[in-house]
JSON list of C-alpha atoms and ligand atoms in Angstrom, two decimals:
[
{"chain": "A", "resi": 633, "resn": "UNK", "atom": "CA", "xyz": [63.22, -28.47, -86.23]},
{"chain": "A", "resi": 634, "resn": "UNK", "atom": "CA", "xyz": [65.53, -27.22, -83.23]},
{"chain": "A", "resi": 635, "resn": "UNK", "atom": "CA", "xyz": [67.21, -29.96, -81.14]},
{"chain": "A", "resi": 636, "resn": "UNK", "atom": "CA", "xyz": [64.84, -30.33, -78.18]},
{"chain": "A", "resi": 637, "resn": "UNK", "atom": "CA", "xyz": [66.58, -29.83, -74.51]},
{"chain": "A", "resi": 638, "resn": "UNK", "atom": "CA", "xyz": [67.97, -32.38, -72.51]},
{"chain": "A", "resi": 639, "resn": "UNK", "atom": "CA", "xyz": [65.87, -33.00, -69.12]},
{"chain": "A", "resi": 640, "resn": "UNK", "atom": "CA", "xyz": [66.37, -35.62, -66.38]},
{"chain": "A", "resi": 641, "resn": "UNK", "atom": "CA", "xyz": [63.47, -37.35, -67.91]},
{"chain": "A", "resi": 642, "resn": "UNK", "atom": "CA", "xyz": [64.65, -37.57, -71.31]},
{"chain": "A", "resi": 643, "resn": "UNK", "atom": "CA", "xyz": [67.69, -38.84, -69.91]},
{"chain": "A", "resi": 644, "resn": "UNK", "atom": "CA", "xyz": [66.98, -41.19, -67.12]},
{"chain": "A", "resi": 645, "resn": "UNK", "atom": "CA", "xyz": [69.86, -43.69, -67.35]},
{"chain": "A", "resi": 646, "resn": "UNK", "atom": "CA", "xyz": [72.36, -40.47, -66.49]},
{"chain": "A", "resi": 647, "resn": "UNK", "atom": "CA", "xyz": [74.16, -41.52, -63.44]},
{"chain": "A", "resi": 648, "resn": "UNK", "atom": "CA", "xyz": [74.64, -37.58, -62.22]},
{"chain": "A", "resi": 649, "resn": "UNK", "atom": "CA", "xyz": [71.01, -36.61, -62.56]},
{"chain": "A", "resi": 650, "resn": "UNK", "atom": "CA", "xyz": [70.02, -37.95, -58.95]},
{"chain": "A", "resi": 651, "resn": "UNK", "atom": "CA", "xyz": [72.11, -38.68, -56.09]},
{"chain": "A", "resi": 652, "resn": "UNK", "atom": "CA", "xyz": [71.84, -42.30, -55.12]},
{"chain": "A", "resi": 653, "resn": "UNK", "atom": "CA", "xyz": [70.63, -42.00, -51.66]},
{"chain": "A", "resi": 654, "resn": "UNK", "atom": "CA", "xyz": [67.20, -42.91, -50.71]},
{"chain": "A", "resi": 655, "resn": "UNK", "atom": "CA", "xyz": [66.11, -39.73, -49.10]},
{"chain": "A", "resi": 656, "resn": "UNK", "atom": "CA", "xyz": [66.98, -37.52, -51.52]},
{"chain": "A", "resi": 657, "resn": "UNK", "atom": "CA", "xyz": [66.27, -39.41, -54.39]},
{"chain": "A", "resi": 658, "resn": "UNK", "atom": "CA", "xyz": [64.05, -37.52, -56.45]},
{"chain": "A", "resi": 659, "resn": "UNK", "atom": "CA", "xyz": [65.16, -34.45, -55.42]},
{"chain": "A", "resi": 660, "resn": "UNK", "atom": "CA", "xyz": [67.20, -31.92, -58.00]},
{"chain": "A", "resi": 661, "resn": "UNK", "atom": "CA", "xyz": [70.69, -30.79, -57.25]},
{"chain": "A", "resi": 662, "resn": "UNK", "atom": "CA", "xyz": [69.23, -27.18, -57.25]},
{"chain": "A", "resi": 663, "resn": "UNK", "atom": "CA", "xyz": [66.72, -28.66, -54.36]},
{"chain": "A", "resi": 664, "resn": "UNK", "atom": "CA", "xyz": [69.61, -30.49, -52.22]},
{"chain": "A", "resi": 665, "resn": "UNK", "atom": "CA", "xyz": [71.38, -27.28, -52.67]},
{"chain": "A", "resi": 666, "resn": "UNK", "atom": "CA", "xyz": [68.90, -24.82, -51.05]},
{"chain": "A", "resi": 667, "resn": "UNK", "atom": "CA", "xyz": [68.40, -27.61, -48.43]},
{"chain": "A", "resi": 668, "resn": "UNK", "atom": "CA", "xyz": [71.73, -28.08, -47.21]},
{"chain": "A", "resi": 669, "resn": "UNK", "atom": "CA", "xyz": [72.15, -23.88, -46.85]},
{"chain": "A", "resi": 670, "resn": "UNK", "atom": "CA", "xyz": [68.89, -23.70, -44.53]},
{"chain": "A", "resi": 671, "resn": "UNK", "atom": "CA", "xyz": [70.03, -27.01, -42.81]},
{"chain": "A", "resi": 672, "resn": "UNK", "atom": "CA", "xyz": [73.66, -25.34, -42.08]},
{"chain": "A", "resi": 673, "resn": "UNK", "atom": "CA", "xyz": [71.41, -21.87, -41.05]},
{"chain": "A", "resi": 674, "resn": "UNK", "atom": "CA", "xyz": [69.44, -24.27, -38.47]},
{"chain": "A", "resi": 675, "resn": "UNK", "atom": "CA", "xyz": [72.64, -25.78, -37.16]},
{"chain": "A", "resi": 676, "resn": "UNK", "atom": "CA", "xyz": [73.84, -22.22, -36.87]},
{"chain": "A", "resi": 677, "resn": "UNK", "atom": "CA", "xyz": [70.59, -21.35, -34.86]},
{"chain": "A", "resi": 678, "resn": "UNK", "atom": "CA", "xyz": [70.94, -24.56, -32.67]},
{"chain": "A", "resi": 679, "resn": "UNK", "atom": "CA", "xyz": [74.51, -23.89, -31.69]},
{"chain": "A", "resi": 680, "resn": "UNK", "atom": "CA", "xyz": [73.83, -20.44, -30.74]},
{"chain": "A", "resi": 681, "resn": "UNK", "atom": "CA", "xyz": [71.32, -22.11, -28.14]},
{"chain": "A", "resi": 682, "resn": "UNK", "atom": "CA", "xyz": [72.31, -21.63, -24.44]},
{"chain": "A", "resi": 683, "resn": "UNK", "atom": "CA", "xyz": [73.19, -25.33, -23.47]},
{"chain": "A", "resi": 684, "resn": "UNK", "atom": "CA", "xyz": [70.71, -25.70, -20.73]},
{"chain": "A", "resi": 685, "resn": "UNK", "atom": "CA", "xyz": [68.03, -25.64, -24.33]},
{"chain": "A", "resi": 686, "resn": "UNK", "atom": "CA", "xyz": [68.99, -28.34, -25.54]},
{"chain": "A", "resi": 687, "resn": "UNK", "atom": "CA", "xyz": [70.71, -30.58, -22.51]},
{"chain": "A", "resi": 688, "resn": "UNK", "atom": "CA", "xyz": [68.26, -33.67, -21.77]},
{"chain": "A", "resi": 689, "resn": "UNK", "atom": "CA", "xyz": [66.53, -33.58, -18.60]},
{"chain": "A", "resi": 690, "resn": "UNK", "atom": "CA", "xyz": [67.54, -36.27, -16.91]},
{"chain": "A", "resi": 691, "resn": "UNK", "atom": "CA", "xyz": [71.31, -35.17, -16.92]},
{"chain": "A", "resi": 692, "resn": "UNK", "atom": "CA", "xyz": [70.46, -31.63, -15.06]},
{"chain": "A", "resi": 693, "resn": "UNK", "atom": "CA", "xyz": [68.29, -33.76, -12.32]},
{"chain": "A", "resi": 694, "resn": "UNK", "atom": "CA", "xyz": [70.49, -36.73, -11.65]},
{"chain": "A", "resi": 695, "resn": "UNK", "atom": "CA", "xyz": [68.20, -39.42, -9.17]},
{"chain": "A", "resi": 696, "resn": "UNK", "atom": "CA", "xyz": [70.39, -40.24, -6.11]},
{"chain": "A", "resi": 697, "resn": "UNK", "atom": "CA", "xyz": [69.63, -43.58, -5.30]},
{"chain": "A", "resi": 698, "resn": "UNK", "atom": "CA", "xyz": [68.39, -44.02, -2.00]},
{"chain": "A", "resi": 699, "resn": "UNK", "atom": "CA", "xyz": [66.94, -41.06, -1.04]},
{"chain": "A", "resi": 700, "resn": "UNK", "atom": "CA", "xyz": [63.33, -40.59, -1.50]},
{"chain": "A", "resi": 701, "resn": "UNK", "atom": "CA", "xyz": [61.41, -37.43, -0.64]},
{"chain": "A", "resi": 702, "resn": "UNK", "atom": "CA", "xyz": [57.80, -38.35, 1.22]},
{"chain": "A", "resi": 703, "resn": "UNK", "atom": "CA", "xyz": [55.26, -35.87, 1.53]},
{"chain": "A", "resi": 704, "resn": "UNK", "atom": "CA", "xyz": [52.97, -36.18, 4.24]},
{"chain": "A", "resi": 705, "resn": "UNK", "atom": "CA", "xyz": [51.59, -33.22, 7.30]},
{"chain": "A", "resi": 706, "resn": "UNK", "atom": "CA", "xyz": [54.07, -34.72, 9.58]},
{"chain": "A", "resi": 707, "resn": "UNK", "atom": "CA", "xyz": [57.52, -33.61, 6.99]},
{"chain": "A", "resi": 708, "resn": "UNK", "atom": "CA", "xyz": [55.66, -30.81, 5.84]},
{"chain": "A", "resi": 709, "resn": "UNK", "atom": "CA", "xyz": [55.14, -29.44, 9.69]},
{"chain": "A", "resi": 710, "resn": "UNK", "atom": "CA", "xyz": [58.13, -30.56, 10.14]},
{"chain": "A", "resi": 711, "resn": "UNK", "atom": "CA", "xyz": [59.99, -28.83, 7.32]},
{"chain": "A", "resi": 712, "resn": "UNK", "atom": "CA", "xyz": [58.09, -25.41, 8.49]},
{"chain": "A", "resi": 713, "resn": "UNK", "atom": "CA", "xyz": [59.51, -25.74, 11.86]},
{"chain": "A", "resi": 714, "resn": "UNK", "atom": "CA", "xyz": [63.12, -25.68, 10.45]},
{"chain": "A", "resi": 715, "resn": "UNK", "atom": "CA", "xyz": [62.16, -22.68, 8.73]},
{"chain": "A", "resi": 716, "resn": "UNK", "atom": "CA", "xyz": [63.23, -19.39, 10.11]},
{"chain": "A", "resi": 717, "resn": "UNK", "atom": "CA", "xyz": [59.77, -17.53, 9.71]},
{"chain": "A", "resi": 718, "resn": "UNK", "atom": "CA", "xyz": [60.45, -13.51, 9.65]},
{"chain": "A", "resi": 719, "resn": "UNK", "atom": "CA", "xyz": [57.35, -12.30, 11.53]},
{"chain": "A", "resi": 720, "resn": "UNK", "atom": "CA", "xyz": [55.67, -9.23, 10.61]},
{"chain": "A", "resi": 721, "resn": "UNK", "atom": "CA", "xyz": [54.32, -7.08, 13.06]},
{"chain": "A", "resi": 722, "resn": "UNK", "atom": "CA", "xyz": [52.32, -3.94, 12.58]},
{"chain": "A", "resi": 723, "resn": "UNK", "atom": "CA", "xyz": [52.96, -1.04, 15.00]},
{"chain": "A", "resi": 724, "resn": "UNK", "atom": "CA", "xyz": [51.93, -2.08, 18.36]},
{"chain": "A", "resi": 725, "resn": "UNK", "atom": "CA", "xyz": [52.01, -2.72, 22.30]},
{"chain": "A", "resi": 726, "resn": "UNK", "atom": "CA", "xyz": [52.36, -6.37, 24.04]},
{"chain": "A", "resi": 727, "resn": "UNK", "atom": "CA", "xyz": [49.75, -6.63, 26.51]},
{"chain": "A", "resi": 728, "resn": "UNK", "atom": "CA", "xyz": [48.96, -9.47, 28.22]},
{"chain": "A", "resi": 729, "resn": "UNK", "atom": "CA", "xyz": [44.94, -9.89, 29.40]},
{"chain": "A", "resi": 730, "resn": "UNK", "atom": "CA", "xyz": [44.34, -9.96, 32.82]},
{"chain": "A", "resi": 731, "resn": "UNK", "atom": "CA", "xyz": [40.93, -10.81, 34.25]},
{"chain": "A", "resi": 732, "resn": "UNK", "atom": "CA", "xyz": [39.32, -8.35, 36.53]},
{"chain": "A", "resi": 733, "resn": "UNK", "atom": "CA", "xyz": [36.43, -8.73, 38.59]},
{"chain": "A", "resi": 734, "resn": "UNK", "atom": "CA", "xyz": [34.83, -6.25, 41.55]},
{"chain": "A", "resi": 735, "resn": "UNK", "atom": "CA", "xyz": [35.70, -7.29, 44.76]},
{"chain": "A", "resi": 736, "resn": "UNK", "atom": "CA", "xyz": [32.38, -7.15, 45.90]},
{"chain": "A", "resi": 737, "resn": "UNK", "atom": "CA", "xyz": [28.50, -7.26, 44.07]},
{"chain": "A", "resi": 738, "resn": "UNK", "atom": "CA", "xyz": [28.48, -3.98, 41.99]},
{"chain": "A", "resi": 739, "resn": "UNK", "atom": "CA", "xyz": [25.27, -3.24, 43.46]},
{"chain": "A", "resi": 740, "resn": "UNK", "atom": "CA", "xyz": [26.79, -2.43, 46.87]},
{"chain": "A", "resi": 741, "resn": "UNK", "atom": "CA", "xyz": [26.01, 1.13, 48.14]},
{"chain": "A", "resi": 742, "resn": "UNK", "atom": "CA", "xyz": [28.82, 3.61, 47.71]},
{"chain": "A", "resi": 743, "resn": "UNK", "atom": "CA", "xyz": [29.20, 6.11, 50.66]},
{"chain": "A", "resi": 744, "resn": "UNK", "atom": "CA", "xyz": [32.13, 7.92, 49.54]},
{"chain": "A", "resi": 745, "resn": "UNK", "atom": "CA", "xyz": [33.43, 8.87, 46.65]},
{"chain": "A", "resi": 746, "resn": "UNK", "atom": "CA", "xyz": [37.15, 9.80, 45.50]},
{"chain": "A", "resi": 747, "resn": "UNK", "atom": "CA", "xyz": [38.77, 13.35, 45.99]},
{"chain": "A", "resi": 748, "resn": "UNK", "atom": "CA", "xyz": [37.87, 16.25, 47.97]},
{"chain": "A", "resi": 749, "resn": "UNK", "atom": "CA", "xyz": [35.60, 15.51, 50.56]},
{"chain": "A", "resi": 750, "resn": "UNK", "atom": "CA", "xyz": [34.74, 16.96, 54.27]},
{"chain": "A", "resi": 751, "resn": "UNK", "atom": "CA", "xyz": [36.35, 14.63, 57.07]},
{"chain": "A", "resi": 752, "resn": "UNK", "atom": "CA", "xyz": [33.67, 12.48, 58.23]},
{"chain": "A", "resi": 753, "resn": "UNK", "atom": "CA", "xyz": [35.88, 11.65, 61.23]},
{"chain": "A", "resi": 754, "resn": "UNK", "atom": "CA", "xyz": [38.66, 12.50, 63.36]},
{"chain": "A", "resi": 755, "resn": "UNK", "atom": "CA", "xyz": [41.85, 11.51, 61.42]},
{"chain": "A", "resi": 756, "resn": "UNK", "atom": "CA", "xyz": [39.81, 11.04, 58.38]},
{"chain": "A", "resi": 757, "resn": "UNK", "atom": "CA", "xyz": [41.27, 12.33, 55.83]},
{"chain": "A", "resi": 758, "resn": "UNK", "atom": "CA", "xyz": [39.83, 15.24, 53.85]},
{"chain": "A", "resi": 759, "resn": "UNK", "atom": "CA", "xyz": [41.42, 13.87, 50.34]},
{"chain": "A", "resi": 760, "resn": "UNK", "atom": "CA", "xyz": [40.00, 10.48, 50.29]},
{"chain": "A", "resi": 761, "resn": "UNK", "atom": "CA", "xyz": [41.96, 8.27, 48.22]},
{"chain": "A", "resi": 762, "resn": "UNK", "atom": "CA", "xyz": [39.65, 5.26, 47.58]},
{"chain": "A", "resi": 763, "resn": "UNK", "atom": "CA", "xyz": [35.76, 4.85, 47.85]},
{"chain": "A", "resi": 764, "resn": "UNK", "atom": "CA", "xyz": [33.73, 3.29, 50.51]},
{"chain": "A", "resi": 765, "resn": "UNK", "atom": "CA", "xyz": [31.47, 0.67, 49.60]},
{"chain": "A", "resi": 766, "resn": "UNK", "atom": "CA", "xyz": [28.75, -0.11, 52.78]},
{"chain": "A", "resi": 767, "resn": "UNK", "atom": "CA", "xyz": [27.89, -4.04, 52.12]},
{"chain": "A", "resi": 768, "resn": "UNK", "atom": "CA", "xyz": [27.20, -4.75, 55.82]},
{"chain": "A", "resi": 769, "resn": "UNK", "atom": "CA", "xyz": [30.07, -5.92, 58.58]},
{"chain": "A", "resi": 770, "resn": "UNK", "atom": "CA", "xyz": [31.71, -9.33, 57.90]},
{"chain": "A", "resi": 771, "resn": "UNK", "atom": "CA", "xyz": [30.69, -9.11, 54.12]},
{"chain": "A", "resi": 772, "resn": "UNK", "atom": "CA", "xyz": [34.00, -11.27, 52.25]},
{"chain": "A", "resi": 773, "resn": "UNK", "atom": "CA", "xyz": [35.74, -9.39, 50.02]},
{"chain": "A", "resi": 774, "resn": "UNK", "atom": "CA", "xyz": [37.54, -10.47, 46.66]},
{"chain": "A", "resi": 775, "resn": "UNK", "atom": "CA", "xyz": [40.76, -10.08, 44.94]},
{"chain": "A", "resi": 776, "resn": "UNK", "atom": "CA", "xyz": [39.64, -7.99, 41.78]},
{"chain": "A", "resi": 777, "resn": "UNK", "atom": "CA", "xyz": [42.68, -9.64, 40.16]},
{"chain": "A", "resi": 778, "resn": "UNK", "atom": "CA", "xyz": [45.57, -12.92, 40.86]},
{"chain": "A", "resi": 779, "resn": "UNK", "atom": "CA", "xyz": [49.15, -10.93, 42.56]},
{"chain": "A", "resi": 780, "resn": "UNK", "atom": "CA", "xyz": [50.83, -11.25, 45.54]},
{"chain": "A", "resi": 781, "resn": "UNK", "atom": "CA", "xyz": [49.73, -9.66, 48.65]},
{"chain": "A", "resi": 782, "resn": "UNK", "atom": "CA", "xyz": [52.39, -7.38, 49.70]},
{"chain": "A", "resi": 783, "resn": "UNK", "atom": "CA", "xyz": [53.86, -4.39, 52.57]},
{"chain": "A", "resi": 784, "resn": "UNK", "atom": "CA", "xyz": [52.57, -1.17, 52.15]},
{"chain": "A", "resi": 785, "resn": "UNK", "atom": "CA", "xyz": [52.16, 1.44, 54.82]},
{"chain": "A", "resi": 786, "resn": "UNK", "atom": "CA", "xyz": [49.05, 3.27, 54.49]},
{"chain": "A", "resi": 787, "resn": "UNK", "atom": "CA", "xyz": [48.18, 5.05, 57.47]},
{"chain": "A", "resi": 788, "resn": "UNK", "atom": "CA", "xyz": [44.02, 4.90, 58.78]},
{"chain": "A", "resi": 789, "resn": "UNK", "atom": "CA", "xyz": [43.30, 1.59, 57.31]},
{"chain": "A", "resi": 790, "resn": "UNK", "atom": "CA", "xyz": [43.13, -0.47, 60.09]},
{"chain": "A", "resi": 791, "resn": "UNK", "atom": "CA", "xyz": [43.57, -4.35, 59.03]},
{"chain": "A", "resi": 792, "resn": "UNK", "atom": "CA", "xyz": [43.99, -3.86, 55.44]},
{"chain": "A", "resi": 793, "resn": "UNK", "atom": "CA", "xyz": [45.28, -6.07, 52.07]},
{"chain": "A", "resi": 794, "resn": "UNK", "atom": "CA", "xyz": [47.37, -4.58, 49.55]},
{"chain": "A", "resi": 795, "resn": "UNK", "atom": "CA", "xyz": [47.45, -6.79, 46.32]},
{"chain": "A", "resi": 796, "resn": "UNK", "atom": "CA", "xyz": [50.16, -6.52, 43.64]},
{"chain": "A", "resi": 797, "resn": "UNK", "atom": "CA", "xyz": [49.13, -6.84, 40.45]},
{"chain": "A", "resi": 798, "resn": "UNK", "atom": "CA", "xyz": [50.34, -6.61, 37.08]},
{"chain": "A", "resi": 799, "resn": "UNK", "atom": "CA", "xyz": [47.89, -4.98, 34.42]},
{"chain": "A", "resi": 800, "resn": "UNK", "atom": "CA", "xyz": [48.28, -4.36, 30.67]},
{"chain": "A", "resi": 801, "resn": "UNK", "atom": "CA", "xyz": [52.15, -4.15, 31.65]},
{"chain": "A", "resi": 802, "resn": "UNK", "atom": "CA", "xyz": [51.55, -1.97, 34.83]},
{"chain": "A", "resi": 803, "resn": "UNK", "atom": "CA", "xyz": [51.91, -3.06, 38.38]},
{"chain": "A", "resi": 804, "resn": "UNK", "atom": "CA", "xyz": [49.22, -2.25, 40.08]},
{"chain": "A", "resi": 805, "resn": "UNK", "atom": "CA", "xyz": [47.62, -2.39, 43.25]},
{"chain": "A", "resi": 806, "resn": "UNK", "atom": "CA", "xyz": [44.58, -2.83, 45.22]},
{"chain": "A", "resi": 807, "resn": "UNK", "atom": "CA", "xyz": [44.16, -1.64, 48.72]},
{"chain": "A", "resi": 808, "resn": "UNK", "atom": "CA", "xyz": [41.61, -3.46, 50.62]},
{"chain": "A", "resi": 809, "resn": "UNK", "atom": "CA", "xyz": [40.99, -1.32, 54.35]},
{"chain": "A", "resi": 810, "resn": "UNK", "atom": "CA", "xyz": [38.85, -1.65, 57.64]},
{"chain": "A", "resi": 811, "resn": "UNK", "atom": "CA", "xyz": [38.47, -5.22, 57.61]},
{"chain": "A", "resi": 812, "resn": "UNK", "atom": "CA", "xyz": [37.47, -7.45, 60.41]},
{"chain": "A", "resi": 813, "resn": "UNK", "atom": "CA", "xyz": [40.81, -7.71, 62.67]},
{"chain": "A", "resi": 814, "resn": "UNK", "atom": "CA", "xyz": [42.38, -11.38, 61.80]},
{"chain": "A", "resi": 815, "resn": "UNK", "atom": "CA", "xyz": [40.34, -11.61, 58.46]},
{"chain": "A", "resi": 816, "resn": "UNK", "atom": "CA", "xyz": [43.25, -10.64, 55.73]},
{"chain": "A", "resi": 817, "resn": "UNK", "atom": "CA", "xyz": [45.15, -13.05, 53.99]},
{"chain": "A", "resi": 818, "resn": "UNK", "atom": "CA", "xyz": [48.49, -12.54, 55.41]},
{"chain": "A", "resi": 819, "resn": "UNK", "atom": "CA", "xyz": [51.70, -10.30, 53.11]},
{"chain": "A", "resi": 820, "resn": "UNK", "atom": "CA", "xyz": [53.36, -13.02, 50.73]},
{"chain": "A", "resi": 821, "resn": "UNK", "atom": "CA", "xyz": [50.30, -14.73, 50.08]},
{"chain": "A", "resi": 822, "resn": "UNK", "atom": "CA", "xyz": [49.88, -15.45, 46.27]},
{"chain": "A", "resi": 823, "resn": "UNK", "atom": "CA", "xyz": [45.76, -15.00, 45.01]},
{"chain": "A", "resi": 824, "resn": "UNK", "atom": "CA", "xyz": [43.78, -15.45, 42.29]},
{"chain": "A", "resi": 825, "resn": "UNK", "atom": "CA", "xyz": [41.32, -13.19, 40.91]},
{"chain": "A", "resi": 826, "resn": "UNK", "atom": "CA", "xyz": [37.79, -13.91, 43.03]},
{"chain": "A", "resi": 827, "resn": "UNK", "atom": "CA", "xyz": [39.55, -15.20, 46.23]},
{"chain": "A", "resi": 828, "resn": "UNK", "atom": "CA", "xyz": [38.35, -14.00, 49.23]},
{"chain": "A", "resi": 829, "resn": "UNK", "atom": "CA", "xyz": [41.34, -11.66, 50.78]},
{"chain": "A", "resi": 830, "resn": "UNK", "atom": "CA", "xyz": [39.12, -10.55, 53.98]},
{"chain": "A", "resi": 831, "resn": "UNK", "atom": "CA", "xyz": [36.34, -9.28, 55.65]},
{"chain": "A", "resi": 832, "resn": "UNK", "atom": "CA", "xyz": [34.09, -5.85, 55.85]},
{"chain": "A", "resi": 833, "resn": "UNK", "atom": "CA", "xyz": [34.84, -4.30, 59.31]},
{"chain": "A", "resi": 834, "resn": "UNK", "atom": "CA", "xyz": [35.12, -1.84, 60.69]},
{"chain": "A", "resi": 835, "resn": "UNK", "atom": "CA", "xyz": [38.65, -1.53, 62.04]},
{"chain": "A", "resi": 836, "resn": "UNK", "atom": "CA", "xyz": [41.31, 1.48, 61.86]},
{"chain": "A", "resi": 837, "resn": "UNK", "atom": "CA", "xyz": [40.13, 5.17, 61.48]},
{"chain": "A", "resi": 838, "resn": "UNK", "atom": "CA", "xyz": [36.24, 5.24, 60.44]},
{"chain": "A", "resi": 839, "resn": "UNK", "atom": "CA", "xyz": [32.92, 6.63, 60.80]},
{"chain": "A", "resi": 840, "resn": "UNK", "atom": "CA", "xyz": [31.29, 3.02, 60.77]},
{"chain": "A", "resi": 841, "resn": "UNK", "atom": "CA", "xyz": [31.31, -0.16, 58.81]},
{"chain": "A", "resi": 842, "resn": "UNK", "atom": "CA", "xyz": [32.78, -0.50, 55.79]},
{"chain": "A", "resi": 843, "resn": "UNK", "atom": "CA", "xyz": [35.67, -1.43, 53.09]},
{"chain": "A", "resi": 844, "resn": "UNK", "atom": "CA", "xyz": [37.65, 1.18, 51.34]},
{"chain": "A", "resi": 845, "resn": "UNK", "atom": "CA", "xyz": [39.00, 0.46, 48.14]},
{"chain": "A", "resi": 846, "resn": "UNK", "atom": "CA", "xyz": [41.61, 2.14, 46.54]},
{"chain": "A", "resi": 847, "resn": "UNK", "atom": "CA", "xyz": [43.92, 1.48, 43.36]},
{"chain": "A", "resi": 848, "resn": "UNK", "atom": "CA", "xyz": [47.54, 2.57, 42.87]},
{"chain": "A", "resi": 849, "resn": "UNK", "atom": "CA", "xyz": [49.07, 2.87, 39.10]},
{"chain": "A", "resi": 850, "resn": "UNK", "atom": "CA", "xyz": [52.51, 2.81, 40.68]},
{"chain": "A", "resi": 851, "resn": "UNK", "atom": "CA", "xyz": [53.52, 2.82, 44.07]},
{"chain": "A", "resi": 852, "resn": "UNK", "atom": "CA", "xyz": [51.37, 5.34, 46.10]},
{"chain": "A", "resi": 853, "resn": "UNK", "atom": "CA", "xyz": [49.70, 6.89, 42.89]},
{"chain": "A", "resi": 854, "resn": "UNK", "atom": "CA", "xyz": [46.28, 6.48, 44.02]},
{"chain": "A", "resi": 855, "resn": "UNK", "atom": "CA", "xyz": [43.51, 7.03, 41.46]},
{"chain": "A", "resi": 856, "resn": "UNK", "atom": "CA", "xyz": [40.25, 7.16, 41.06]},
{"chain": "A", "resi": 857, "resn": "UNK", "atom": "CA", "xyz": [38.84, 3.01, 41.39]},
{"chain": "A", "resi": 858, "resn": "UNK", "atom": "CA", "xyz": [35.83, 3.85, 39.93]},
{"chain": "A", "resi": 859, "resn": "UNK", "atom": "CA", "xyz": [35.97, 4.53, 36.39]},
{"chain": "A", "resi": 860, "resn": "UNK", "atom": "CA", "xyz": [39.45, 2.11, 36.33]},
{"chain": "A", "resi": 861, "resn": "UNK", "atom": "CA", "xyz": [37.20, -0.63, 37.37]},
{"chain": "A", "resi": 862, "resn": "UNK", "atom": "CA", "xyz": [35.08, 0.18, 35.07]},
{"chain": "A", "resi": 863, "resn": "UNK", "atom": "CA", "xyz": [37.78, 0.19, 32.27]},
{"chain": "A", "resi": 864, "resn": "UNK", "atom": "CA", "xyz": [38.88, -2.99, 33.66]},
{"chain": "A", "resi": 865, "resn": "UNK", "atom": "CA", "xyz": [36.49, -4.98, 34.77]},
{"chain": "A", "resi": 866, "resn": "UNK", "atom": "CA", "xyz": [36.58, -8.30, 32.21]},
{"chain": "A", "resi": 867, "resn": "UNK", "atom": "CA", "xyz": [34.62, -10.98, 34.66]},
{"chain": "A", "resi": 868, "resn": "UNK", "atom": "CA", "xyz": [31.05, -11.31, 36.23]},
{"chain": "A", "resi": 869, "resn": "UNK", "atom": "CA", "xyz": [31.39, -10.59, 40.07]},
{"chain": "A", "resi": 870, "resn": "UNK", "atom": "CA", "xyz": [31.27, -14.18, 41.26]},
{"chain": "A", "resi": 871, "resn": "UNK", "atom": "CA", "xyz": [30.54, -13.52, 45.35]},
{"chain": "B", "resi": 965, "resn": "ZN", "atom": "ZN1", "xyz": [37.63, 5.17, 52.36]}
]
């Protein structure tokens, strides 16, 4: 009968069979063996970590005593204010809005239109650079816009307004002729849109009662008030 082998079991009192510590009691030397070779591959695997892996929170975001940071609107307004803000803007033209009314009902009969036109008077002239509304003598007239009423010589308008105005970045003006003698608000007068700047006369060189109107884009570059108005026109005629 062959001498059977030795195992741990048949030999339980040997001393070197098990290691005496608790946690790897039980465990063969083969076992312990493998263990401590995938133990020193973790370690390897660990230390190749960049430190920030395994560094504890708390010693990467120290708490300063006494300072607290409060959220509320207020800081969070106030934080945005501090802010340099890089504004975007598309491709475009400032303009500011001015209001623009007529200066008198838009139903008012029209006698004479801009351009060409036969003299209907001595010293009329034959280019007439305005139109002529006919409301009836003494009719007030209104500032189609706020400016400054300012010097302009424009021969053949009798008592007449000029109004500087600025408009979508332009200065502009509005000529306001043959009013009642007395009636115009005098040069250096600042006006709002609607006031009334005069009266419908008759006075200067005319073939009867009524105010001219005429708009300059630029000093004496009269054009046509009619369809500018109409471009421009933003308010209800308020008489
Ligand atoms: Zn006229």
């Amino acid at each position: 009968m062959p001498h059977p082998l030795p195992t741990a079991s048949a030999r339980p009192s040997d001393p070197h069979a098990h290691l005496p510590l608790g946690i790897f009691r039980g465990m063969s030397r083969r076992r312990l063996a493998v263990g401590t070779v995938l133990l020193s591959m973790a370690l390897v695997v660990i230390h190749d970590l960049p430190a920030s892996a395994t560094t504890v929170a708390h010693e990467t975001e120290p708490v300063v005593e006494g300072q607290q940071l409060v959220l509320t609107d207020a800081t969070l307004a106030e934080s945005a204010a501090k802010v340099p803000v890089a504004t975007e803007r598309d491709d475009f033209t400032l303009s500011y809005y001015t209001p623009i009314q007529w200066p008198l009902d838009p139903g008012t009969p029209i006698s004479s239109y801009f351009g060409n036109r036969a003299a209907p008077c001595a010293g009329c002239s034959s280019y007439h650079h305005g139109i002529d509304y006919t409301p009836g003598y003494g009719t007030p007239v209104h500032a189609i816009a706020g400016g400054v009423v300012v010097s302009r010589a424009i021969s053949g308008l009798g008592t007449f307004v000029v109004i500087q105005h600025q408009v979508d970045g332009q200065t502009v003006y509005s000529v306001y002729g043959h009013l009642v003698s007395g009636s115009a608000v005098p040069v250096g007068a600042t006006v709002s849109r609607g006031d009334v700047i005069g009266k419908v006369g008759n006075t200067g060189q005319t073939s009867g009662t009524h105010l001219h109107l005429a708009i300059m884009v630029g000093d004496y570059n009269f054009i046509d008030p009619l369809p500018w108005m109409r471009k421009h026109v933003t308010e209800a005629f308020t008489g």
